[in-house]
Coordinates of C-alpha atoms in Angstrom, one line a residue:
M1 CA -5.8 96.5 -38.0
L2 CA -5.0 94.2 -40.9
R3 CA -1.5 93.7 -39.6
I4 CA -2.6 92.6 -36.2
N5 CA -5.1 90.2 -37.7
C6 CA -2.5 88.8 -40.0
L7 CA -0.1 88.4 -37.1
I8 CA -2.7 86.5 -35.1
F9 CA -3.4 84.4 -38.2
V10 CA 0.3 83.8 -38.7
L11 CA 0.6 82.7 -35.1
L12 CA -2.2 80.3 -35.6
M13 CA -2.0 79.3 -39.2
G14 CA 0.4 81.5 -41.1
C15 CA -0.6 84.3 -43.5
P16 CA -1.7 83.4 -47.0
P17 CA 1.0 84.2 -49.6
T18 CA -1.4 86.5 -51.5
A19 CA -2.0 88.7 -48.5
T20 CA -1.7 92.4 -49.1
F21 CA 0.0 94.5 -46.3
Y22 CA -1.2 98.1 -46.3
G23 CA 1.2 100.7 -45.2
A24 CA 4.2 98.4 -45.4
Q25 CA 7.5 99.9 -46.5
P26 CA 8.7 98.4 -49.8
C27 CA 12.0 96.7 -49.8
E28 CA 14.2 95.3 -52.5
D29 CA 16.7 92.6 -52.5
G30 CA 19.5 93.7 -50.4
T31 CA 17.6 96.5 -48.7
E32 CA 17.5 96.0 -45.0
C33 CA 14.4 96.5 -42.9
S34 CA 14.5 97.6 -39.3
T35 CA 15.5 95.0 -36.6
E36 CA 11.9 94.5 -35.6
Q37 CA 10.9 93.7 -39.3
Q38 CA 11.9 91.5 -42.1
C39 CA 11.6 91.7 -45.8
R40 CA 8.9 89.4 -47.1
S41 CA 7.4 89.5 -50.6
G42 CA 9.0 92.9 -51.3
L43 CA 7.6 94.5 -48.2
C44 CA 9.1 95.1 -44.6
V45 CA 6.7 93.4 -42.2
D46 CA 6.9 92.9 -38.4
A47 CA 8.7 89.7 -37.2
S48 CA 6.4 86.9 -35.7
C49 CA 6.8 83.5 -33.9
G50 CA 6.6 80.8 -36.5
D51 CA 8.2 82.9 -39.2
G52 CA 11.4 80.8 -38.9
I53 CA 13.5 83.8 -37.6
I54 CA 14.5 83.8 -33.9
Q55 CA 13.7 87.2 -32.4
L56 CA 14.9 88.6 -29.2
D57 CA 11.9 87.4 -27.3
E58 CA 12.1 83.9 -28.8
S59 CA 14.2 81.0 -27.7
C60 CA 13.6 79.2 -30.9
D61 CA 11.6 79.5 -34.1
D62 CA 11.4 76.5 -36.4
G63 CA 8.8 78.0 -38.7
N64 CA 6.1 75.4 -38.0
Q65 CA 3.1 74.8 -35.9
D66 CA 4.2 71.4 -34.5
N67 CA 4.2 71.2 -30.7
E68 CA 5.7 67.7 -30.7
D69 CA 9.2 68.9 -31.9
E70 CA 11.9 70.7 -30.1
C71 CA 10.3 74.1 -30.5
S72 CA 6.7 74.8 -29.5
I73 CA 4.3 77.2 -31.3
L74 CA 5.3 79.7 -28.6
C75 CA 8.8 79.7 -30.0
Q76 CA 10.1 78.2 -26.7
P77 CA 11.5 74.8 -26.0
P78 CA 8.6 72.5 -24.8
R79 CA 8.3 72.0 -21.0
C80 CA 5.8 70.7 -18.5
G81 CA 3.7 73.6 -17.3
D82 CA 3.7 75.6 -20.6
G83 CA 0.1 74.8 -21.0
L84 CA 0.7 72.8 -24.2
L85 CA -0.2 69.1 -24.0
K86 CA 2.4 66.8 -25.4
S87 CA 2.2 63.0 -26.0
D88 CA 4.5 62.2 -23.1
E89 CA 2.3 64.2 -20.7
D90 CA -1.0 63.1 -19.0
C91 CA -2.0 66.7 -18.6
D92 CA -0.5 70.3 -18.7
D93 CA -2.6 73.0 -17.0
G94 CA 0.1 75.7 -17.5
N95 CA 0.4 76.5 -13.8
D96 CA 2.8 75.8 -10.9
L97 CA 0.1 74.5 -8.5
Q98 CA 1.1 71.0 -7.3
E99 CA -2.2 70.2 -5.4
D100 CA -4.7 70.4 -8.3
A101 CA -5.9 67.8 -10.9
C102 CA -2.6 68.1 -12.8
T103 CA 0.6 67.9 -10.9
N104 CA 3.8 69.9 -11.7
S105 CA 5.1 66.8 -13.4
C106 CA 2.2 66.8 -15.8
K107 CA 0.7 63.7 -14.3
L108 CA -2.9 63.3 -13.4
A109 CA -3.4 63.6 -9.6
A110 CA -4.2 60.2 -7.9
C111 CA -4.6 58.9 -4.4
G112 CA -1.2 57.4 -3.4
D113 CA 1.0 59.8 -5.4
G114 CA 2.1 61.6 -2.3
I115 CA 0.5 64.9 -3.2
P116 CA -2.7 65.8 -1.3
R117 CA -5.3 67.7 -3.5
V118 CA -6.7 71.0 -2.3
D119 CA -8.8 71.9 -5.3
I120 CA -11.8 69.7 -4.4
E121 CA -14.2 70.2 -1.6
P122 CA -14.9 67.4 0.9
G123 CA -17.6 65.1 -0.3
I124 CA -16.7 65.4 -4.0
A125 CA -15.2 62.5 -5.8
G126 CA -11.4 62.7 -5.7
Y127 CA -11.2 64.6 -2.5
E128 CA -8.2 63.7 -0.3
E129 CA -7.7 64.3 3.4
C130 CA -4.0 63.2 3.0
D131 CA -1.7 61.4 0.7
D132 CA 1.5 59.9 2.0
G133 CA 2.5 58.2 -1.2
N134 CA 2.2 54.5 0.1
E135 CA -0.4 51.8 0.4
V136 CA 0.1 51.2 4.1
D137 CA -3.1 51.4 6.0
T138 CA -1.6 51.3 9.5
D139 CA 0.1 54.8 9.4
A140 CA -1.3 58.3 9.7
C141 CA -2.7 58.2 6.2
R142 CA -4.6 55.2 4.9
S143 CA -4.3 53.9 1.3
S144 CA -7.7 55.5 0.6
C145 CA -6.2 59.0 1.3
R146 CA -8.2 59.3 4.4
E147 CA -6.6 60.3 7.7
S148 CA -6.3 57.4 10.2
V149 CA -8.6 57.9 13.1
C150 CA -9.6 55.9 16.2
G151 CA -12.7 53.9 15.3
D152 CA -11.8 53.2 11.6
G153 CA -11.2 49.5 12.4
V154 CA -7.4 49.7 11.6
V155 CA -4.8 49.8 14.3
R156 CA -2.0 52.3 13.7
T157 CA 1.5 50.8 14.0
D158 CA 3.6 53.8 13.2
L159 CA 3.2 55.2 16.7
S160 CA 3.6 53.7 20.1
P161 CA 0.3 53.0 21.8
D162 CA 1.2 55.5 24.5
A163 CA 2.0 58.3 22.0
V164 CA -0.6 61.0 21.0
D165 CA -3.0 59.4 18.4
G166 CA -1.3 56.0 19.1
E167 CA -3.7 53.0 19.2
S168 CA -3.6 49.7 21.2
C169 CA -6.6 48.4 19.3
D170 CA -9.3 49.6 16.9
D171 CA -12.4 47.4 16.5
G172 CA -14.3 49.9 14.3
N173 CA -17.3 50.2 16.6
T174 CA -18.5 52.5 19.4
V175 CA -19.2 49.8 22.0
M176 CA -17.5 50.7 25.2
T177 CA -18.0 47.3 26.9
D178 CA -16.0 45.0 24.6
Q179 CA -12.3 44.4 24.5
C180 CA -11.4 47.7 22.7
L181 CA -12.6 51.0 24.2
N182 CA -13.8 54.0 22.1
N183 CA -10.4 55.7 22.6
C184 CA -8.7 52.7 21.0
T185 CA -7.1 51.4 24.2
L186 CA -7.4 47.8 25.3
A187 CA -10.0 47.2 28.0
T188 CA -8.3 46.6 31.4
C189 CA -9.6 46.0 34.9
G190 CA -9.6 49.4 36.6
D191 CA -10.4 51.5 33.5
G192 CA -13.9 52.2 34.9
V193 CA -15.7 50.3 32.1
V194 CA -17.2 46.9 32.6
H195 CA -15.9 44.4 30.1
E196 CA -18.9 42.2 29.4
G197 CA -18.2 38.4 29.8
V198 CA -14.9 39.2 31.5
E199 CA -15.5 41.5 34.4
D200 CA -18.2 41.4 37.0
C201 CA -17.7 45.1 37.7
D202 CA -15.1 47.9 37.2
D203 CA -15.3 51.0 39.4
G204 CA -12.0 52.5 38.2
N205 CA -10.4 52.5 41.6
E206 CA -8.0 50.4 43.6
V207 CA -10.1 50.1 46.8
E208 CA -10.4 46.5 47.9
T209 CA -13.0 47.0 50.5
D210 CA -15.9 48.4 48.4
L211 CA -18.4 46.4 46.2
C212 CA -15.9 45.9 43.4
L213 CA -12.5 44.3 44.0
N214 CA -9.3 45.3 42.3
D215 CA -9.6 42.2 40.0
C216 CA -13.0 43.5 38.8
T217 CA -14.9 40.8 40.5
S218 CA -17.9 41.6 42.7
A219 CA -17.1 41.5 46.4
R220 CA -18.5 38.4 48.1
C221 CA -18.1 36.5 51.3
G222 CA -15.1 34.2 50.9
D223 CA -13.1 36.3 48.6
G224 CA -10.5 37.1 51.3
Q225 CA -11.3 40.8 51.3
I226 CA -13.3 42.3 54.2
Q227 CA -16.2 44.4 52.8
A228 CA -16.4 47.4 55.1
G229 CA -19.7 47.7 56.9
V230 CA -20.9 44.3 55.5
E231 CA -18.5 41.6 56.7
A232 CA -16.9 41.1 60.1
C233 CA -14.2 38.9 58.7
D234 CA -13.3 37.2 55.4
D235 CA -10.4 34.7 55.4
G236 CA -11.1 33.4 51.8
N237 CA -11.8 29.8 52.7
Q238 CA -14.6 27.4 53.6
D239 CA -13.2 26.4 57.0
N240 CA -15.7 27.1 59.8
G241 CA -13.1 26.3 62.5
D242 CA -10.4 28.8 61.9
G243 CA -11.8 32.0 63.5
C244 CA -13.9 33.2 60.6
L245 CA -17.2 31.5 59.6
N246 CA -18.1 30.7 56.1
D247 CA -20.8 33.5 56.2
C248 CA -18.0 36.0 57.1
R249 CA -19.2 36.3 60.7
L250 CA -16.9 36.0 63.8
P251 CA -17.4 32.7 65.6
R252 CA -18.9 32.3 69.1
C253 CA -19.5 29.5 71.5
G254 CA -22.8 28.0 70.7
D255 CA -22.8 28.6 67.0
G256 CA -22.3 24.9 66.3
F257 CA -18.7 25.2 64.9
V258 CA -15.7 24.1 66.9
Q259 CA -12.9 26.6 66.8
R260 CA -9.6 24.8 66.8
G261 CA -7.4 25.7 69.8
V262 CA -10.2 27.6 71.4
E263 CA -13.1 25.3 71.9
A264 CA -13.1 21.6 72.8
C265 CA -16.6 21.2 71.3
D266 CA -19.5 23.2 70.1
D267 CA -22.9 21.4 69.5
G268 CA -24.9 24.6 69.0
N269 CA -27.1 24.3 72.1
E270 CA -27.0 25.2 75.8
T271 CA -27.9 21.7 77.1
E272 CA -25.6 20.5 79.9
E273 CA -26.6 16.8 79.7
D274 CA -25.1 16.0 76.3
A275 CA -21.5 15.5 75.2
C276 CA -20.7 19.3 75.0
L277 CA -21.4 21.7 77.8
S278 CA -22.7 25.3 77.2
D279 CA -19.2 26.7 77.7
C280 CA -18.0 24.6 74.8
T281 CA -16.0 22.1 77.0
E282 CA -16.5 18.3 76.7
N283 CA -18.7 16.4 79.1
V284 CA -16.2 13.8 80.4
C285 CA -16.8 10.2 81.3
G286 CA -15.9 9.7 85.0
D287 CA -17.2 13.1 86.2
G288 CA -20.0 11.3 88.1
I289 CA -22.7 13.0 86.0
L290 CA -24.7 10.7 83.7
N291 CA -24.9 11.9 80.1
P292 CA -28.0 9.9 78.9
N293 CA -27.2 10.5 75.3
L294 CA -23.7 9.0 75.5
E295 CA -23.4 7.2 78.8
T296 CA -25.3 4.2 80.3
C297 CA -23.6 4.9 83.6
D298 CA -21.0 7.2 85.3
D299 CA -19.8 6.1 88.7
G300 CA -17.2 8.8 89.0
N301 CA -14.2 6.5 89.0
Q302 CA -11.7 5.0 86.5
S303 CA -12.0 1.4 87.6
P304 CA -12.6 -1.0 84.6
T305 CA -13.5 -4.0 86.7
D306 CA -16.8 -2.8 88.4
A307 CA -20.3 -2.6 87.0
C308 CA -19.5 0.7 85.1
T309 CA -16.5 0.7 82.7
T310 CA -14.1 3.5 82.2
E311 CA -16.0 4.3 79.0
C312 CA -19.2 4.9 81.1
Q313 CA -20.9 1.9 79.7
T314 CA -22.6 -0.9 81.8
A315 CA -20.2 -3.8 82.1
R316 CA -21.0 -6.7 79.8
C317 CA -19.3 -9.9 78.6
G318 CA -17.2 -9.0 75.5
D319 CA -16.4 -5.4 76.4
G320 CA -12.7 -6.3 77.1
F321 CA -12.9 -5.6 80.9
V322 CA -13.1 -8.5 83.4
Y323 CA -16.0 -7.8 85.7
L324 CA -14.8 -9.0 89.1
G325 CA -17.0 -11.6 90.6
Q326 CA -19.0 -12.0 87.4
E327 CA -16.6 -13.0 84.7
A328 CA -13.6 -15.4 84.7
C329 CA -12.1 -13.6 81.6
D330 CA -13.1 -11.1 79.0
D331 CA -10.8 -10.6 75.9
G332 CA -13.2 -8.3 74.1
N333 CA -13.6 -10.4 71.0
R334 CA -16.0 -12.9 69.5
N335 CA -13.4 -15.6 69.0
N336 CA -14.3 -18.9 70.7
N337 CA -11.0 -20.5 69.7
D338 CA -8.7 -18.6 72.1
S339 CA -8.3 -18.9 75.9
C340 CA -11.5 -17.0 76.7
V341 CA -14.7 -18.1 75.0
N342 CA -17.6 -15.8 74.1
D343 CA -19.5 -16.3 77.4
C344 CA -16.4 -15.0 79.4
I345 CA -15.5 -18.5 80.7
L346 CA -11.9 -19.9 80.5
A347 CA -11.5 -22.3 77.7
Q348 CA -11.2 -26.0 78.6
C349 CA -11.2 -29.4 76.9
G350 CA -14.7 -30.6 76.3
D351 CA -16.3 -27.2 75.9
G352 CA -16.9 -27.7 72.2
Y353 CA -14.5 -25.0 71.1
T354 CA -11.0 -25.8 69.8
W355 CA -8.4 -23.7 71.6
E356 CA -5.9 -22.8 68.9
G357 CA -2.4 -23.7 69.8
Q358 CA -3.5 -25.8 72.8
E359 CA -6.1 -28.3 71.4
A360 CA -6.1 -30.4 68.2
C361 CA -9.9 -30.7 68.4
D362 CA -12.8 -30.3 70.8
D363 CA -16.1 -31.8 69.9
G364 CA -17.8 -31.2 73.3
N365 CA -18.6 -34.8 74.0
A366 CA -17.2 -37.8 75.9
R367 CA -17.2 -40.3 73.1
Q368 CA -13.9 -41.9 72.1
E369 CA -15.1 -43.4 68.9
D370 CA -15.3 -40.2 66.9
N371 CA -12.9 -37.9 65.3
C372 CA -11.9 -36.2 68.6
L373 CA -10.8 -38.1 71.7
N374 CA -11.7 -37.0 75.2
N375 CA -8.3 -35.4 75.8
C376 CA -9.0 -33.1 72.8
V377 CA -6.5 -35.0 70.6
A378 CA -7.5 -35.9 67.1
N379 CA -8.4 -39.5 66.6
R380 CA -5.8 -41.3 64.5
C381 CA -5.2 -44.7 63.1
G382 CA -3.3 -46.8 65.7
D383 CA -4.5 -45.1 68.8
G384 CA -6.7 -48.1 69.7
F385 CA -10.0 -46.2 69.3
R386 CA -11.9 -47.0 66.2
N387 CA -13.4 -44.1 64.4
P388 CA -16.3 -45.6 62.4
E389 CA -16.3 -42.6 60.0
A390 CA -12.8 -43.3 58.8
E391 CA -11.5 -46.7 60.2
A392 CA -12.7 -50.3 59.6
C393 CA -10.6 -51.3 62.7
D394 CA -8.0 -50.0 65.1
D395 CA -6.1 -52.6 67.2
G396 CA -3.6 -50.0 68.6
N397 CA -0.5 -51.5 67.0
D398 CA 1.6 -51.1 63.8
A399 CA 1.6 -54.8 62.9
Q400 CA 0.9 -55.5 59.2
D401 CA 0.3 -59.3 59.5
D402 CA -2.7 -59.4 61.7
S403 CA -6.4 -58.9 61.0
C404 CA -6.1 -55.0 61.2
L405 CA -3.5 -53.3 59.1
R406 CA -1.6 -50.3 60.2
N407 CA -3.9 -48.1 58.0
C408 CA -6.8 -49.3 60.1
Q409 CA -8.4 -51.3 57.4
E410 CA -9.3 -55.0 57.8
A411 CA -6.9 -57.4 56.2
R412 CA -8.3 -58.9 52.9
C413 CA -7.0 -60.9 50.0
G414 CA -5.5 -58.6 47.4
D415 CA -4.5 -55.8 49.7
G416 CA -0.8 -56.6 49.2
V417 CA -0.2 -57.6 52.8
Q418 CA 0.0 -61.3 53.8
Y419 CA -2.4 -62.1 56.6
V420 CA -0.3 -64.7 58.6
G421 CA -2.1 -68.0 59.2
V422 CA -4.9 -67.1 56.7
E423 CA -3.2 -66.3 53.4
Q424 CA -0.4 -68.2 51.7
C425 CA 0.6 -65.0 49.7
D426 CA -0.8 -61.6 48.8
D427 CA 0.8 -59.7 45.9
G428 CA -1.9 -57.0 45.8
N429 CA -2.7 -57.5 42.1
A430 CA -5.3 -59.3 40.0
D431 CA -2.9 -61.1 37.8
Q432 CA -3.7 -64.9 37.7
G433 CA -0.5 -65.6 35.7
D434 CA 2.0 -64.9 38.5
A435 CA 3.1 -66.8 41.6
C436 CA 0.2 -65.7 43.7
L437 CA -3.3 -66.3 42.6
N438 CA -6.2 -63.9 43.2
N439 CA -7.4 -66.1 46.2
C440 CA -4.1 -65.4 47.9
Q441 CA -3.0 -69.1 47.4
T442 CA 0.4 -69.9 46.0
A443 CA 0.2 -70.9 42.3
R444 CA 0.8 -74.5 41.4
C445 CA 0.6 -76.8 38.4
G446 CA -2.9 -78.2 38.0
D447 CA -4.8 -75.2 39.5
G448 CA -6.1 -74.3 36.0
Q449 CA -4.2 -70.9 36.0
L450 CA -1.3 -70.6 33.5
Q451 CA 1.8 -69.3 35.3
I452 CA 3.6 -67.2 32.7
E453 CA 7.2 -68.1 32.0
V454 CA 6.8 -71.1 34.4
E455 CA 4.1 -73.3 32.8
E456 CA 3.4 -74.0 29.1
C457 CA -0.1 -74.9 29.9
D458 CA -2.4 -75.6 32.9
D459 CA -5.6 -77.5 32.2
G460 CA -6.6 -77.9 35.9
N461 CA -5.6 -81.5 36.3
L462 CA -2.4 -83.6 36.6
Q463 CA -3.2 -86.1 33.9
D464 CA -1.1 -86.9 30.9
G465 CA -2.4 -87.4 27.4
D466 CA -4.8 -84.4 27.3
D467 CA -2.5 -82.0 25.5
C468 CA -1.1 -80.7 28.9
D469 CA 0.9 -83.2 31.0
R470 CA 1.1 -83.5 34.8
N471 CA 4.1 -81.0 34.8
C472 CA 2.0 -78.4 33.0
Q473 CA 4.1 -78.8 29.8
S474 CA 2.3 -78.8 26.5
E475 CA 1.9 -82.1 24.7
G476 CA 0.8 -80.4 21.4
L477 CA -2.6 -80.1 19.7
D478 CA -3.8 -82.3 16.9
L479 CA -5.7 -79.7 14.9
P480 CA -7.4 -80.1 11.5
D481 CA -6.2 -78.3 8.4
N482 CA -6.6 -74.5 8.4
C483 CA -6.5 -74.3 12.2
Y484 CA -3.4 -72.9 14.0
E485 CA -2.5 -73.0 17.7
L486 CA -2.2 -69.7 19.6
D487 CA 0.3 -69.1 22.4
G488 CA 0.3 -67.4 25.8
R489 CA -3.2 -68.3 27.0
N490 CA -4.2 -70.4 30.0
R491 CA -6.3 -72.8 27.9
A492 CA -5.7 -74.4 24.6
S493 CA -6.6 -71.9 21.9
F494 CA -6.5 -71.9 18.1
Y495 CA -7.4 -69.9 15.0
C496 CA -9.3 -71.5 12.0
R497 CA -9.2 -70.0 8.6
D498 CA -12.2 -71.8 7.0
A499 CA -15.0 -69.3 6.7
R500 CA -18.2 -70.4 8.6
G501 CA -21.4 -68.9 10.0
W502 CA -21.6 -68.4 13.8
D503 CA -23.3 -71.7 14.7
T504 CA -21.2 -73.7 12.4
A505 CA -18.1 -72.1 13.7
R506 CA -19.0 -73.1 17.3
A507 CA -19.5 -76.7 16.2
R508 CA -16.3 -76.7 14.3
C509 CA -14.4 -75.5 17.4
N510 CA -15.7 -78.5 19.4
L511 CA -15.0 -80.9 16.5
A512 CA -11.4 -79.7 16.2
L513 CA -10.8 -80.1 20.0
N514 CA -13.3 -81.8 22.3
G515 CA -14.6 -79.3 24.9
S516 CA -13.8 -76.2 22.8
D517 CA -16.0 -73.3 21.8
L518 CA -15.6 -69.8 20.3
M519 CA -13.1 -67.8 22.3
S520 CA -14.4 -65.4 24.9
L521 CA -12.6 -62.0 25.2
E522 CA -13.1 -60.1 28.5
T523 CA -10.8 -57.0 28.1
S524 CA -9.6 -54.8 25.3
D525 CA -6.0 -55.7 26.2
E526 CA -6.8 -59.4 25.6
L527 CA -8.3 -58.5 22.2
A528 CA -5.2 -56.4 21.4
A529 CA -2.9 -59.3 22.2
I530 CA -4.8 -61.7 20.0
R531 CA -4.8 -59.2 17.1
Q532 CA -1.1 -58.7 17.5
Q533 CA -0.4 -62.5 17.4
L534 CA -2.5 -63.0 14.3
R535 CA -0.9 -60.0 12.6
E536 CA 2.6 -61.3 13.3
S537 CA 1.7 -64.8 12.1
G538 CA 0.2 -63.5 8.9
H539 CA -3.3 -64.8 9.6
L540 CA -5.0 -61.5 10.1
T541 CA -6.5 -61.3 6.6
T542 CA -10.2 -61.0 7.2
D543 CA -12.8 -60.5 10.0
F544 CA -13.3 -63.5 12.4
W545 CA -16.0 -64.7 14.9
V546 CA -15.4 -64.7 18.7
G547 CA -17.6 -65.9 21.6
L548 CA -18.9 -64.2 24.7
V549 CA -18.9 -65.0 28.5
D550 CA -22.1 -66.4 29.9
N551 CA -24.5 -65.0 32.6
N552 CA -24.4 -61.3 31.5
G553 CA -26.6 -59.3 29.3
F554 CA -26.0 -56.6 26.7
N555 CA -28.5 -54.4 24.8
F556 CA -27.8 -53.9 21.1
A557 CA -28.3 -50.6 19.4
P558 CA -30.3 -50.7 16.2
G559 CA -28.2 -51.6 13.2
P560 CA -24.5 -52.4 13.2
A561 CA -22.6 -51.2 16.3
W562 CA -19.0 -51.3 17.6
L563 CA -19.0 -52.6 21.1
N564 CA -16.3 -51.1 23.3
D565 CA -17.8 -51.4 26.8
W566 CA -15.1 -53.4 28.5
G567 CA -16.5 -52.8 32.0
G568 CA -17.5 -56.4 32.3
P569 CA -18.1 -59.6 30.2
L570 CA -20.5 -59.3 27.2
F571 CA -23.3 -61.8 26.6
Y572 CA -25.3 -62.3 23.4
D573 CA -29.1 -62.9 24.0
A574 CA -30.1 -65.7 21.7
N575 CA -33.7 -64.4 21.9
E576 CA -32.7 -61.0 20.6
R577 CA -34.8 -60.1 17.6
G578 CA -32.9 -60.3 14.4
R579 CA -30.1 -62.3 16.1
R580 CA -26.7 -60.7 15.8
C581 CA -23.3 -62.2 16.7
F582 CA -19.9 -60.8 17.6
R583 CA -16.8 -60.6 15.4
I584 CA -13.5 -58.9 15.4
R585 CA -13.0 -56.6 12.5
R586 CA -9.7 -56.7 10.7
I587 CA -9.4 -52.9 10.5
D588 CA -10.4 -52.1 14.1
E589 CA -7.9 -52.0 16.9
R590 CA -9.6 -52.6 20.2
N591 CA -13.3 -52.9 19.5
L592 CA -15.9 -55.7 19.0
H593 CA -18.5 -55.4 16.3
D594 CA -21.9 -57.1 15.9
K595 CA -23.0 -58.8 12.7
R596 CA -25.8 -61.1 11.6
C597 CA -24.9 -64.7 12.5
G598 CA -25.3 -66.1 9.0
E599 CA -22.3 -64.2 7.7
R600 CA -19.2 -66.4 7.0
Y601 CA -15.9 -65.5 8.7
H602 CA -12.8 -67.1 10.1
Y603 CA -13.1 -67.9 13.8
L604 CA -11.2 -68.2 17.2
C605 CA -11.6 -71.2 19.4
E606 CA -10.5 -72.2 23.0
Q607 CA -10.9 -75.2 25.3
V608 CA -13.6 -74.4 27.8
R609 CA -13.7 -77.7 29.8

């Protein structure tokens, strides 16, 4: 018993060196024990694993209790499955069962290792229905080691949808009326299940004449399919005239719908006195039967010239048919300017309507002195008939030298046409400085009008010694200092550079040349010419006084004002409160300016008598 205990102890820990073995055969050095024993401490004892001696039933014996070396405590080389856990092993359950918690490779079992466990009951943690060793969710075994089934929300892709357990869809619910059915096939028209929001119906058959059509829409009138026992016809359109009505009934005469190629009309009633007879034929004009709703007459003939037209309407002026014995014409329009006027009378000159292409005018009266003559020809200048609305005269000729010009205006001085025996000339302008004066008399020396480039002066007389001789040649002016003669004017004119007030300037003008006064300017062009002459002579250095023409009035604005109204002569009212006089400003081009009369300026003078 002690030997057995010692052996067990040796296997586990080794026997203590002081152990006493009872019944052991003594041995000396050199004395051999049996093959099953060995000499130790002078006694033959049985051999054991871990004693350092390899016995027949041992593959190795390194004499230690270390399982991490090349010989285990079982005196065998270490291996997975020997039940001894080594540092390079996750586990070692000492069996050959692959499907438990420790695999035959001494790895802890895990979902995804490709080995399905069989040692755990369903519902316990770690239970696996399958394990295909991958993380793909779309094959037969999902990454959670659960078998792929229809309804798990994952579509299998390892099988064709038509194969056993194959899936076309998987929406993870048990609703039969959505896009994926409970057998994981896509909802289709004809599968017998109504797909909500997509199908009206689904009866699972291919019959087109029942309540549900093959496109899963509810049968209705107008769908092109005849519903047996319900519809007489169904042509799929909304045309009531093609042999099938819109309510899927067959048409009939009297239903109010005209069938093309079959009925001429169909007014939906059986009245014979309207436009459509009860047999669906039209009531025709000319049949001798009055249709009171459409016809005012029906004389049973096709004559358009009697009291009843071919349209079964009572003849009237303007219907386009000439009613014999009643109308001279009838062109069927409301145009009074053609050959037939609106009262069905032939157009003629004097009826007050202009016949286009035939008459130039037609005023409907017998007067010759208006715009239209009695022969319907437009009144024109030269026809000998005066039109008071447009002509001053009309002598019926083209002569330009008599009292009536060819434009039918009375001859007058200034019209540019010389009236023989009355006018000496007529140049048609208002220039008094050319060869023809404004009174249509030929210009001559002594008429008081300066003829430009012909006369140097013209003082209205033929006397010598008054600065202008009898030949209208200048005799020169004897002017005081600071006064300078101006050229190009009908009368003697000069410019004085001694600054004076308005009244003093007027007196100085008369003193310098008897009969002179401040110069009057009537047009802006006249002002511009004076300014240009003063500028060229170097005298335009300051403002200067000018005079105004008599017998006209002008209202002043309050305060200083530039006066540029050249529509007529300007006149200064001596009674104007505050008394203001006219000057030409040195810096203005074509305007007059008013100023208080006491101011001192240079001044312009001219001979006025």
